Coordinates of C-alpha atoms in Angstrom, one line a residue:
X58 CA 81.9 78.2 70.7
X59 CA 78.8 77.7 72.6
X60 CA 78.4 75.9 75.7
X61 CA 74.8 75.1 77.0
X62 CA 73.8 76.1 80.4
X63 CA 70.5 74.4 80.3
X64 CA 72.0 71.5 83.1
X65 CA 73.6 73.5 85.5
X66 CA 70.6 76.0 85.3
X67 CA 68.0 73.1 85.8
X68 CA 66.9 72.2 89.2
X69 CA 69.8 69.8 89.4
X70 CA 72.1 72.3 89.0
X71 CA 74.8 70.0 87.2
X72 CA 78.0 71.3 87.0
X73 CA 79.4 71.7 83.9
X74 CA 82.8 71.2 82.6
X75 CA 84.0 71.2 79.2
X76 CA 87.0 71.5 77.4
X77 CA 86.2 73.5 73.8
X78 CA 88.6 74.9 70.7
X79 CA 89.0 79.2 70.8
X80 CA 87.6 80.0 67.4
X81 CA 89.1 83.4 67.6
X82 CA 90.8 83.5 64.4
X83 CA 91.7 87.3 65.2
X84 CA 90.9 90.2 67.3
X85 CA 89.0 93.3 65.7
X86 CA 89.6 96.8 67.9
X87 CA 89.5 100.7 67.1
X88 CA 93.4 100.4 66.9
X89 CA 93.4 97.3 64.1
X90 CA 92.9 94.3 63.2
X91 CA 95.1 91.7 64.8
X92 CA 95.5 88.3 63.9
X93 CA 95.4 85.1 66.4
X94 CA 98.2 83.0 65.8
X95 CA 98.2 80.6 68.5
X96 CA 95.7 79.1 71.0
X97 CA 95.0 76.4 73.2
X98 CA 91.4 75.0 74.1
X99 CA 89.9 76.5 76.6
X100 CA 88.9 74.4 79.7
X101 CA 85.8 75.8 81.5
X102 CA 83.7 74.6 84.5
X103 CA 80.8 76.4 85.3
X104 CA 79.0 75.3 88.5
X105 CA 75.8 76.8 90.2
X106 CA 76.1 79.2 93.5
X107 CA 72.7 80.2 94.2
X108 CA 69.1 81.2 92.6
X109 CA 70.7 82.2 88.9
X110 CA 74.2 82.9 90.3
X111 CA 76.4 80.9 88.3
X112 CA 80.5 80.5 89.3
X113 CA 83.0 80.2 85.4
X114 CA 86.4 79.4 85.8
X115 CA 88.3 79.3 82.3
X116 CA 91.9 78.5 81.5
X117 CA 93.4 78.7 78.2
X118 CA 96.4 80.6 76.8
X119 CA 96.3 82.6 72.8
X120 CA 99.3 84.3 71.1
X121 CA 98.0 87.2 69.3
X122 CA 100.7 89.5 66.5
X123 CA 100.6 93.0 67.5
X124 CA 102.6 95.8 66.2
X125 CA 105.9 97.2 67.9
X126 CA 105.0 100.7 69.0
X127 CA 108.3 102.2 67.6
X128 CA 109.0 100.3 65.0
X129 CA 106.1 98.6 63.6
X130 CA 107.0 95.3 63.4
X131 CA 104.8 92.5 64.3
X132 CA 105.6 91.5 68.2
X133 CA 104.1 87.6 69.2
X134 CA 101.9 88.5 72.4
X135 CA 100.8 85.9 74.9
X136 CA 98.0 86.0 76.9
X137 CA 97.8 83.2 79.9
X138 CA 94.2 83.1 80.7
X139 CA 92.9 82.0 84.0
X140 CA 90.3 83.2 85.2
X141 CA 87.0 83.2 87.4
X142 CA 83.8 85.1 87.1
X143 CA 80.9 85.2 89.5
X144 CA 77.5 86.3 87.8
X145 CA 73.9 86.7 88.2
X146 CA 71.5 86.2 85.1
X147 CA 68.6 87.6 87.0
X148 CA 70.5 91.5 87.6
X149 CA 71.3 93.4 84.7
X150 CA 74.6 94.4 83.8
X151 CA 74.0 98.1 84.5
X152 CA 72.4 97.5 88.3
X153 CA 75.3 94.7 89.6
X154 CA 76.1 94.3 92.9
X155 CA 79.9 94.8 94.2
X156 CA 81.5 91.2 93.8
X157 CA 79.8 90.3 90.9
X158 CA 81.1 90.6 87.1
X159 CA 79.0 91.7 83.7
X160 CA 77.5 88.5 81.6
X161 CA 77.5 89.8 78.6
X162 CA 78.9 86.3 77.3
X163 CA 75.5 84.7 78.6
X164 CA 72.6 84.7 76.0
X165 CA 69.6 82.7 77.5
X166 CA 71.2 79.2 78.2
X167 CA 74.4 79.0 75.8
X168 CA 78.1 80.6 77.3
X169 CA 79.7 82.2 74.4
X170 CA 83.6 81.1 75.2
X171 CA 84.6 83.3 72.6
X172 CA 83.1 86.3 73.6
X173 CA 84.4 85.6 77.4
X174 CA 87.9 85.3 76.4
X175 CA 87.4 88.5 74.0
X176 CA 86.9 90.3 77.2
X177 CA 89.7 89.1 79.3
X178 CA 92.5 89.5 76.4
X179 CA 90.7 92.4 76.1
X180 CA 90.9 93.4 79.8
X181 CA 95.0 92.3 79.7
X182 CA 96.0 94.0 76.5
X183 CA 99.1 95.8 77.4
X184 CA 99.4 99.3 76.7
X185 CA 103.0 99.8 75.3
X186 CA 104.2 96.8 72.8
X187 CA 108.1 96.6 72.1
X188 CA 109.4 94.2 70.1
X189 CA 112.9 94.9 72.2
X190 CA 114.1 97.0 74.8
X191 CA 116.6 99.3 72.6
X192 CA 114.2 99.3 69.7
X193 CA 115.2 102.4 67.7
X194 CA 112.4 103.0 65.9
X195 CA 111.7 104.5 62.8
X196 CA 113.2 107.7 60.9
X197 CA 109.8 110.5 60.8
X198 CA 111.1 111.7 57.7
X199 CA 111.4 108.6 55.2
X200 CA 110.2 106.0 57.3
X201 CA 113.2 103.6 57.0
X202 CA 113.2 101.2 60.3
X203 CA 116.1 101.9 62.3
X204 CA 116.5 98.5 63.8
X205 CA 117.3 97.3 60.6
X206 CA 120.2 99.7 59.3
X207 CA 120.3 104.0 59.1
X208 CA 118.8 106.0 56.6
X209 CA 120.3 109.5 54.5
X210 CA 117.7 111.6 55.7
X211 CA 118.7 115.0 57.4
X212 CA 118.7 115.2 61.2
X213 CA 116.5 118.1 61.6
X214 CA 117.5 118.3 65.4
X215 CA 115.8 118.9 68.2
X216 CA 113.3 122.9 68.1
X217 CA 116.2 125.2 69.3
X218 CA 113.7 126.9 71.5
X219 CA 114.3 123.8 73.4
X220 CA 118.0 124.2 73.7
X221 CA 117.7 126.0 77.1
X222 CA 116.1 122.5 78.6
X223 CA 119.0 120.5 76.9
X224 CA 121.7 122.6 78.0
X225 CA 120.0 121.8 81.6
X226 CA 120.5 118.5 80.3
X227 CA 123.6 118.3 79.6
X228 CA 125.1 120.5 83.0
X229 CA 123.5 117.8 85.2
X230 CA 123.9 114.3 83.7
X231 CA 124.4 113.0 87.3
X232 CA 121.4 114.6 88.6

């Protein structure tokens, strides 16, 4: 969704304040593909600070299905969005000052919103997803998920070079 600039960038310097639908239907990375699954529209007021320095606050919240790290199963993530961002349309991105953020989301006079919020889900995604606590995972021989029952695949054990370590182990439990 586009939002123009053009009134609070006029000699006025309106400030604008919309409330708009997140068209993010999903979220493409390196790692995947990962579908949006809930969202809220965004509410964003943009108002003028000086020269082309512009002040966005946005507030919104999406749900986004990413995959358990252990298991693989899909795990409902929520991202509570509230931000603010101070830029400049007359610096680059590559020569800002300290206090000021990229506008990359800023093309001429129209604020991408989806773009923006691309970049602060993006900014929040967590590094570890667990879909519980004591997930068990998965067996690395067959595959079978261990949440959801055991499979009859052979323990291969732990490398018995390593046994000196788990001996260690297992001498100081208290430690």
């Amino acid at each position: 969704m586009l939002i123009s600039l053009s009134d609070v960038l006029s000699d006025q310097h309106k400030t604008v304040e919309e409330t708009v639908p997140v068209e993010l239907e999903e979220l493409q990375l390196k790692t995947g593909l990962f579908p949006v699954v809930s969202k809220e529209p965004v509410h964003v007021v943009v108002t003028h600070v000086k020269d082309k320095e512009l002040q966005i606050k946005a507030e919104t919240k999406v749900s986004v299905m990413i995959p358990c790290d252990r298991c693989l199963e899909d795990v409902k993530q929520e991202f509570v969005l509230d931000f603010i961002k101070r830029v400049d349309l007359s610096v680059a991105d590559a020569d800002l000052p300290e206090g000021l953020d990229e506008s990359n989301f800023i093309d001429g006079y129209h604020l991408d919103v989806d773009k923006m919020l691309f970049n602060e889900i993006l900014i929040g995604w967590p590094t570890k997803v667990l879909c519980s606590e004591d997930c068990k995972g998965i067996c690395n021989v067959c595959g079978q998920n261990l949440n959801m029952g055991t499979c009859d695949c052979e323990d291969t054990g732990l490398d018995p070079r390593m046994s000196v370590v788990r001996d260690l182990f297992k001498n100081f439990k208290e430690v």
